[in-house]
Coordinates of C-alpha atoms and ligand atoms in Angstrom, one line a residue:
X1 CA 0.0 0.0 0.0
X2 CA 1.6 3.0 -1.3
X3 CA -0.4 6.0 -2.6
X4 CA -3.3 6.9 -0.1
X5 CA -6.7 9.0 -0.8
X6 CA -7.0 10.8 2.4
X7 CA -10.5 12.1 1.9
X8 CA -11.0 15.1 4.0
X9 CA -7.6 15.6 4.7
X10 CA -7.6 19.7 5.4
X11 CA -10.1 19.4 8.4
X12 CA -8.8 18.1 12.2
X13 CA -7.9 14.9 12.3
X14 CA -7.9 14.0 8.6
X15 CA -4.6 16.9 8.9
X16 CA -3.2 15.0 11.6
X17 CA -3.4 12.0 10.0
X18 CA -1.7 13.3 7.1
X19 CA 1.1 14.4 9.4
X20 CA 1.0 11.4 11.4
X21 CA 1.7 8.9 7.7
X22 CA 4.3 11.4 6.7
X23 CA 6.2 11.2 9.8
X24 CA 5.3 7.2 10.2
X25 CA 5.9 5.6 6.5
X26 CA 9.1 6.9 4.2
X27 CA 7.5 5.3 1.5
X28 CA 4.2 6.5 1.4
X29 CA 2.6 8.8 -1.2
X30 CA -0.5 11.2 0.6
X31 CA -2.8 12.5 -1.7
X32 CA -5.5 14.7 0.0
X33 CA -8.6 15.3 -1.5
X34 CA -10.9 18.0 0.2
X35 CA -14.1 20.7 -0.7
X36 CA -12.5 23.1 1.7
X37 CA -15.8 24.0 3.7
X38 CA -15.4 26.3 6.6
X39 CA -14.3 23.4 8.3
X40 CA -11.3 22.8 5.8
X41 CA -8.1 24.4 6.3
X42 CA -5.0 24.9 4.6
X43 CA -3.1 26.5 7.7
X44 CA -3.4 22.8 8.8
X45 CA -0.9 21.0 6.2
X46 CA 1.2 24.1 6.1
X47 CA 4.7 22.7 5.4
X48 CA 3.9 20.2 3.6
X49 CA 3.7 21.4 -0.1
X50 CA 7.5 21.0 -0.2
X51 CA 7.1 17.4 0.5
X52 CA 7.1 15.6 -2.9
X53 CA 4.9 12.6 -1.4
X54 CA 2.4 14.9 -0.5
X55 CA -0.1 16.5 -2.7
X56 CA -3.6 18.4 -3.0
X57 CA -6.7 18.2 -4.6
X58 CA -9.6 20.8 -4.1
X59 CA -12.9 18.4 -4.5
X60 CA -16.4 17.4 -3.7
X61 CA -16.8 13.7 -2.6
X62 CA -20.1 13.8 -4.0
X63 CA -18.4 14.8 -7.5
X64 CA -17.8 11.1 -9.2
X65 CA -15.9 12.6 -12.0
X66 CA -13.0 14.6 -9.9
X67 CA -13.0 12.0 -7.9
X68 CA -12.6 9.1 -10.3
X69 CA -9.5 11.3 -12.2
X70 CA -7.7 12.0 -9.2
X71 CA -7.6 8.1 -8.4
X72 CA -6.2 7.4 -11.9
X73 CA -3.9 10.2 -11.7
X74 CA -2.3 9.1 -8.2
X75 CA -2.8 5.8 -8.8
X76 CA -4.3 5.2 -5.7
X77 CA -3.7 1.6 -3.6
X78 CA -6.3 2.9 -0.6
X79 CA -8.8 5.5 0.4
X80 CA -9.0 6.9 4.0
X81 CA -12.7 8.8 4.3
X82 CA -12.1 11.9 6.6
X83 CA -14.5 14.2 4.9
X84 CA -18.1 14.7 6.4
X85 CA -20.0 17.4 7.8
X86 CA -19.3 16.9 11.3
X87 CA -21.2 19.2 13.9
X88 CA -24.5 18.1 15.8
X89 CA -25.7 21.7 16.1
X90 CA -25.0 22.6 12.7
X91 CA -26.7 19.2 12.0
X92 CA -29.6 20.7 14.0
X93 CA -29.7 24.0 12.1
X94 CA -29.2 22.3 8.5
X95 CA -29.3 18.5 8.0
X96 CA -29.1 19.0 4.3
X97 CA -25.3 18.9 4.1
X98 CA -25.0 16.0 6.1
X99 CA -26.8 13.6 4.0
X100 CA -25.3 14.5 1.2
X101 CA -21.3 14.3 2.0
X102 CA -21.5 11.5 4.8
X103 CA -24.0 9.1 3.0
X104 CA -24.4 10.4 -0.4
X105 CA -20.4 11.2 -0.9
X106 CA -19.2 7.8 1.1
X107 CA -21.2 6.2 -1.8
X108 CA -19.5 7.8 -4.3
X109 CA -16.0 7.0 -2.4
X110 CA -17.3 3.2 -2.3
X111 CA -18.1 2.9 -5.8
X112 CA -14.4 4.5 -6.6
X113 CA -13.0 2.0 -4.7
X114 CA -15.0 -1.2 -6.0
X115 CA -14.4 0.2 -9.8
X116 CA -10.7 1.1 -9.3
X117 CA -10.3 -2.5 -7.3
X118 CA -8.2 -0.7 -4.4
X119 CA -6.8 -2.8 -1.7
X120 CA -8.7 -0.8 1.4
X121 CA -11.3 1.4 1.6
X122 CA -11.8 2.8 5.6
X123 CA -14.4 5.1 6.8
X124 CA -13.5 6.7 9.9
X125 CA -16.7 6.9 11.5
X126 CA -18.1 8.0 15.4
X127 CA -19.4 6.6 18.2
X128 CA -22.3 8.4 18.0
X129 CA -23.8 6.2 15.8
X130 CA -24.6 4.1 18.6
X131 CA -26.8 6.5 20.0
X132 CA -26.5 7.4 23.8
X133 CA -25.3 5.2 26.1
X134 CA -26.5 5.5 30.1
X135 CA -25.1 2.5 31.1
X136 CA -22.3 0.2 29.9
X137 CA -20.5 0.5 26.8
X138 CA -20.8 -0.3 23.1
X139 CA -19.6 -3.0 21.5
X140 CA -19.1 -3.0 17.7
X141 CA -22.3 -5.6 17.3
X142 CA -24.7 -3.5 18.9
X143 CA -27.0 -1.9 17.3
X144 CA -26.7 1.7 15.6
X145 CA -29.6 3.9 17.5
X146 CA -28.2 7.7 16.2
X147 CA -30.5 10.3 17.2
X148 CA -28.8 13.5 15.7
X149 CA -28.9 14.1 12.1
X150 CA -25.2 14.2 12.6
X151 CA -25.2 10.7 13.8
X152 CA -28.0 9.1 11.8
X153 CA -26.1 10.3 8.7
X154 CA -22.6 8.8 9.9
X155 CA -24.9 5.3 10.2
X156 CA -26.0 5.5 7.1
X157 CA -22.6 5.8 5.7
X158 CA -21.5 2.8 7.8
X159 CA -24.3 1.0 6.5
X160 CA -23.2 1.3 3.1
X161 CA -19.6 0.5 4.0
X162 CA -20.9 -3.0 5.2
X163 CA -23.2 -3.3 2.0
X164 CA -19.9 -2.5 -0.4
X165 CA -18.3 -5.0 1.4
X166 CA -21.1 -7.9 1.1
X167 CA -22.4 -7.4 -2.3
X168 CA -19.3 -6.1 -3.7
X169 CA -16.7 -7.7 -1.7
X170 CA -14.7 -4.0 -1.7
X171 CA -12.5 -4.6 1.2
X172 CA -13.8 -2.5 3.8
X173 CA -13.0 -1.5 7.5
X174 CA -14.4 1.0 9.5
X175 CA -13.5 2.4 13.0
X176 CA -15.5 4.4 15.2
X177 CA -13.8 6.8 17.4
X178 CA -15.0 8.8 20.6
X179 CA -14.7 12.7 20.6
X180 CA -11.2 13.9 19.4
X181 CA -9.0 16.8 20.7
X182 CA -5.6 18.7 19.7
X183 CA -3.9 20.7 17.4
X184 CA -6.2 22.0 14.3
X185 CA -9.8 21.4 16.1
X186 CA -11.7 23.7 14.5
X187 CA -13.3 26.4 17.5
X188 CA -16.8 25.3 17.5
X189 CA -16.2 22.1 19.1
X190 CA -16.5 22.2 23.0
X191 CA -13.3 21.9 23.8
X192 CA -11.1 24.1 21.6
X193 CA -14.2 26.7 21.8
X194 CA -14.0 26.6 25.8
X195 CA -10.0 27.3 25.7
X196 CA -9.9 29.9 22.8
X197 CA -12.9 31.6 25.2
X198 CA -11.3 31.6 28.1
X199 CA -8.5 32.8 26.8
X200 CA -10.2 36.3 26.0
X201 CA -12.5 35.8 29.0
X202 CA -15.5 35.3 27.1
X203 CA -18.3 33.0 28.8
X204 CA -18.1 29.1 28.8
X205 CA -21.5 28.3 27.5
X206 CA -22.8 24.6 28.9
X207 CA -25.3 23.1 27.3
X208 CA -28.0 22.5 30.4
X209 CA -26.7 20.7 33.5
X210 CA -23.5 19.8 32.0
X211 CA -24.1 16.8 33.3
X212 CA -23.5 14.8 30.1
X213 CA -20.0 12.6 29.7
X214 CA -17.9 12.2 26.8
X215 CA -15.3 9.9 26.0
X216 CA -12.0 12.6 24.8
X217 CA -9.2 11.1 23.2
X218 CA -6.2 12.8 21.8
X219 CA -6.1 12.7 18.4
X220 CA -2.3 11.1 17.5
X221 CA -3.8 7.9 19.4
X222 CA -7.1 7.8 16.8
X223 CA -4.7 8.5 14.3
X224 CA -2.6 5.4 15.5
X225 CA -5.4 3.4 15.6
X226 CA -6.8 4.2 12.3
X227 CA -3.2 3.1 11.1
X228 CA -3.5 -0.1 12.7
X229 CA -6.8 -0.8 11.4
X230 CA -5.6 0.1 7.9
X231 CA -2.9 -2.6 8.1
X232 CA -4.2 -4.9 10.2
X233 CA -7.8 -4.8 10.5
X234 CA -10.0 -7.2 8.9
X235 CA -11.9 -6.4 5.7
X236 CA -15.9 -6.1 6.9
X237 CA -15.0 -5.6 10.5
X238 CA -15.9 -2.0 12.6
X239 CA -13.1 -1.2 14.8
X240 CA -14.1 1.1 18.2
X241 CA -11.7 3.6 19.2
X242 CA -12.0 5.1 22.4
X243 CA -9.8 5.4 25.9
X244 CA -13.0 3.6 28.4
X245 CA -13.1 6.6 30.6
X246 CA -15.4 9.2 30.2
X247 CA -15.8 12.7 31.9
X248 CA -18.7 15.0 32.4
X249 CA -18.4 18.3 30.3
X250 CA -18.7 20.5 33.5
X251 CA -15.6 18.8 34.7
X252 CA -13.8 19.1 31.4
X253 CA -14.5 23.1 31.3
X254 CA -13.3 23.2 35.0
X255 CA -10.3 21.6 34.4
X256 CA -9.7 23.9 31.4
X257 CA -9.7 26.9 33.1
X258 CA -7.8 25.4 36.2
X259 CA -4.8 25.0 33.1
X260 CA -5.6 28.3 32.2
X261 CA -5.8 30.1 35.6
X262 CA -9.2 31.5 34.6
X263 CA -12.5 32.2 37.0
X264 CA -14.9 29.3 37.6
X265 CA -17.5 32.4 36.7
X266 CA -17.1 32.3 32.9
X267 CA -19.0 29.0 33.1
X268 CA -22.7 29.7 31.8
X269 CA -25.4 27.1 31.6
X270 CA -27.2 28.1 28.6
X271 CA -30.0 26.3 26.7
X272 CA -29.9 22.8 26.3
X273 CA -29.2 21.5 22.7
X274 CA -32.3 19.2 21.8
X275 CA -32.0 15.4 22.1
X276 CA -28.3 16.1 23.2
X277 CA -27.3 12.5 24.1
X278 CA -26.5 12.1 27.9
X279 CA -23.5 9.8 27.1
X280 CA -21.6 7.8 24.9
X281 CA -19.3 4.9 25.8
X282 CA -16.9 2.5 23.8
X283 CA -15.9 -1.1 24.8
X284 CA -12.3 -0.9 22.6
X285 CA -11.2 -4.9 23.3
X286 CA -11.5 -5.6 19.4
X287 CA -9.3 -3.3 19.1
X288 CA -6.4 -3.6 21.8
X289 CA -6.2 -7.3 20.7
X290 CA -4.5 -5.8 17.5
X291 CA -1.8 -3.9 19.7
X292 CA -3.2 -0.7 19.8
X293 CA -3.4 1.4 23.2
X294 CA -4.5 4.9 24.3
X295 CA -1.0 6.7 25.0
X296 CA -2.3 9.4 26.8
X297 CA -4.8 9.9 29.7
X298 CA -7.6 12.6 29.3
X299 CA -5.9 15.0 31.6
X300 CA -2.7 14.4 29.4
X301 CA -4.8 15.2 26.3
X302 CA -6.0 18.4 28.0
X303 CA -3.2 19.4 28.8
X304 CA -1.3 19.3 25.7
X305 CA -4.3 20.7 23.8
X306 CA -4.3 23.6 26.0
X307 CA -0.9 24.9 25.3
X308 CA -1.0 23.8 21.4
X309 CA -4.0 26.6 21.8
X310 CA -2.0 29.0 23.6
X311 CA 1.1 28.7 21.2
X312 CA -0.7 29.1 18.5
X313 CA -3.6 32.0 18.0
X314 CA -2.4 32.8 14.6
X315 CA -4.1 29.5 14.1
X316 CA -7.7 30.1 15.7
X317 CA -7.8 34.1 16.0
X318 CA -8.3 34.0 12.2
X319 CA -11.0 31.6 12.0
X320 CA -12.7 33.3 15.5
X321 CA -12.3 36.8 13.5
X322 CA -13.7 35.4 10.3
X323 CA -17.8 36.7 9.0
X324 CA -18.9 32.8 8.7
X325 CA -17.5 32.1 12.5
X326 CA -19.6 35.1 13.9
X327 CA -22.8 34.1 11.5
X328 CA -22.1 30.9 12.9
X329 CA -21.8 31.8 16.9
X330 CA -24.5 34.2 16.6
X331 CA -27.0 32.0 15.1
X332 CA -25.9 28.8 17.8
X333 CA -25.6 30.9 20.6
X334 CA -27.8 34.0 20.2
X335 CA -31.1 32.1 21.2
X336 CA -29.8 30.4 24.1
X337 CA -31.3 31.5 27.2
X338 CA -28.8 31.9 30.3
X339 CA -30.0 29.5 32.7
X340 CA -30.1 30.3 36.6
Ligands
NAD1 P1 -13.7 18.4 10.4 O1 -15.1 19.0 10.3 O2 -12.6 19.1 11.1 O3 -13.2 18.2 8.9 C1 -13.9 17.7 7.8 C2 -13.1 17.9 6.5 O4 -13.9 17.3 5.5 C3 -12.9 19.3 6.2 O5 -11.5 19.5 5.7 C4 -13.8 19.6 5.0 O6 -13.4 20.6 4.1 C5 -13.9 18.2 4.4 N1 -15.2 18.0 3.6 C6 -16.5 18.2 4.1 N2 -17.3 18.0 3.1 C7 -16.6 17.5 2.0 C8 -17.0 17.1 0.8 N3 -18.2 17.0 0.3 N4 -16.0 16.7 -0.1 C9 -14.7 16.7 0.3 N5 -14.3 17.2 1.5 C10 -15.2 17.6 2.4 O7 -13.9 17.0 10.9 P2 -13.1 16.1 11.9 O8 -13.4 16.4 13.3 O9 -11.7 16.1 11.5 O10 -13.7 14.6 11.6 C11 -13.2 13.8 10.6 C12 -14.0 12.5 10.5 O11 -13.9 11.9 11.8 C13 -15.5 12.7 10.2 O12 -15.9 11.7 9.4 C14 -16.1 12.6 11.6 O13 -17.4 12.1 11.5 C15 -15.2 11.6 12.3 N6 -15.1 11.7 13.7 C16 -14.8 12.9 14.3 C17 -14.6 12.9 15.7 C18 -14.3 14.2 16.4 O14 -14.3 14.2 17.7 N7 -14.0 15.3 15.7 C19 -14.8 11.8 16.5 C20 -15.1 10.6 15.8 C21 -15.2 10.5 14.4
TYD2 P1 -19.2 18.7 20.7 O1 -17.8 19.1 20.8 O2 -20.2 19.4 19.8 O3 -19.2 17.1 20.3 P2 -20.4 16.0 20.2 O4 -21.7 16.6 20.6 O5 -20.3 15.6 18.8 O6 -19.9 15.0 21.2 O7 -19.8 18.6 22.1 C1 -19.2 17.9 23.2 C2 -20.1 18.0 24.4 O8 -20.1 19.3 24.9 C3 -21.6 17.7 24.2 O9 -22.1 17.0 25.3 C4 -22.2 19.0 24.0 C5 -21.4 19.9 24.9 N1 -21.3 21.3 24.5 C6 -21.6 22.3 25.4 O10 -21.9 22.1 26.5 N2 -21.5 23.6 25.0 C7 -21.1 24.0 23.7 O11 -21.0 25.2 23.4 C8 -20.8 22.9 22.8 C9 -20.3 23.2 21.4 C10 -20.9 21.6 23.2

């Protein structure tokens, strides 16, 4: 496996998983394929256009034709499927989107990859397709139960994964990952919009009690993983990636502006977002049993998120500046009622 179609390569982790193959294999070609929605960033591979194995394509997923060229071009052995609209509350606010790049666009990726006879197609995928979790954890047979537009679109581009894989025998692997932080996580995600925030002392908004727990994992150890599965993983099989310990998001912003030396008073509870799942929860055994384990601990991911955060506002004080951030913040956050 050579020359790799990293779909969605501009946004956060498909960036960091560009880095990550570059660093990892010598031999290795990266070809990154990406729309560039607000979510896509160039400032992420920065470096990188000197690298001869790396190179960029501006596309659609959804667009069969660009996407068929750039495979015969590059010649390419396997895709990696980063790109898909990725945030519930914009999910909440326009589900549109979501069908279309993470069910209609993994379809087009699929049938790429069964035509071109590649040797691995992977969809990196969420646990959120699982649906909320209050007690115990899922396993990679349970059923998908998404409840978010967000999520039920992921499924449904799991879904056709697993059919690719049965009626076309394109060999498949998917692996779904709890929440992601670290370097290039664009600012409307909790936990790079709570630093950046507290940072310029603006309010933490929490979503009602803040009572809900999520599993965050530092992105080089999904990135690992991912590479793993790649090699190692088992055509038709889903993969969970996750650490097994989950915190509340009050404790999370808490412990963010403990790193930060901030007041415990720019936390606001603000309107809940509807159907926000309480909690999600991964067993990851099918997974450590191919070598792979968690190198940091959640307060070890914090941490090193934090400063990445602080070293680098070039980085986020551009996007936070930006017309479609405001639009964005003001239309999220405008509504939302303070809550006693
Ligand atoms: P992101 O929003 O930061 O980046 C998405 C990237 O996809 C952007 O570069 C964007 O330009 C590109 N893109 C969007 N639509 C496209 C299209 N139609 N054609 C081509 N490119 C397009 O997302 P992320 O947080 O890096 O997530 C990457 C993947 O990992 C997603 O599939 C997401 O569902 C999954 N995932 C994310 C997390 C997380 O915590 N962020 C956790 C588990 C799984
Ligand atoms: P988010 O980063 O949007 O990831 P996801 O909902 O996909 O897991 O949110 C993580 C958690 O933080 C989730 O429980 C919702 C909560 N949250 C807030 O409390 N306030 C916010 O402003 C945001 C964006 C999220």
């Amino acid at each position: 496996m050579r020359n790799l179609l990293i779909a969605g390569g501009a946004g956060f982790i498909g960036s960091n998983f560009v880095h990550y193959i570059l660093e990892r294999y010598s031999d290795y070609r990266v070809v990154v394929y990406d729309k560039l929605t607000y979510a896509g960033n160039l400032d992420n591979l920065k470096g990188l256009e000197r690298d001869p194995r790396y190179a960029f394509v501006h596309g659609d997923i959804c667009d069969m034709d660009r996407v068929e060229e750039t495979m015969r071009q590059y010649k390419i052995d396997a895709i990696v499927n980063f790109a898909a609209e990725t945030h519930v509350d914009r999910s909440l606010m326009s589900p549109g989107s979501f069908i279309q790049t993470d069910v209609y666009g993994t379809y087009v990726l699929l049938e790429a990859a069964k035509k071109f006879g590649i040797e691995r197609y992977h969809q990196v995928s969420t646990d959120e397709v699982y649906g909320e979790v209050l007690q115990g954890s899922s396993r990679e047979s349970d059923m998908l139960a998404a409840r978010s537009p967000y999520a039920a679109s992921k499924a449904g581009g799991d879904l056709m994964v697993y059919a690719y894989f049965i009626s076309f025998g394109v060999p498949t692997t998917i692996t779904r990952g709890s929440n992601n932080i670290g370097p290039y996580q664009y600012p409307e995600k909790v936990v790079p919009l709570f630093i950046t925030n507290a940072l310029d002392n603006l309010p933490l908004p929490i979503y009602g009690d803040g009572q809900q727990m999520r599993d965050y994992q530092y992105v080089w150890d999904h990135c690992e993983a991912i590479d793993i599965v790649l090699h190692k993983g088992k055509p038709g099989e889903v993969y969970n990636v996750g650490t097994g310990v989950e915190t509340r998001n009050i404790d999370m912003a808490r412990m963010i502006l403990k790193l930060l030396n901030k007041p415990e008073s720019l936390i606001q509870h603000v309107t809940d977002r509807p159907g926000h799942d309480r909690r999600y929860s991964l067993n990851c055994d099918k997974l450590k049993a191919l070598g792979w384990r968690s190198a940091h601990t959640f307060e070890q991911a914090l941490e090193k998120t934090v400063r990445w955060y602080v070293e680098n506002e070039w980085w986020w004080r551009k996007i936070k500046s930006g017309e479609h951030y405001r639009e964005y913040y003001e239309r999220n956050y405008g509504q939302r009622q303070v809550l006693k």
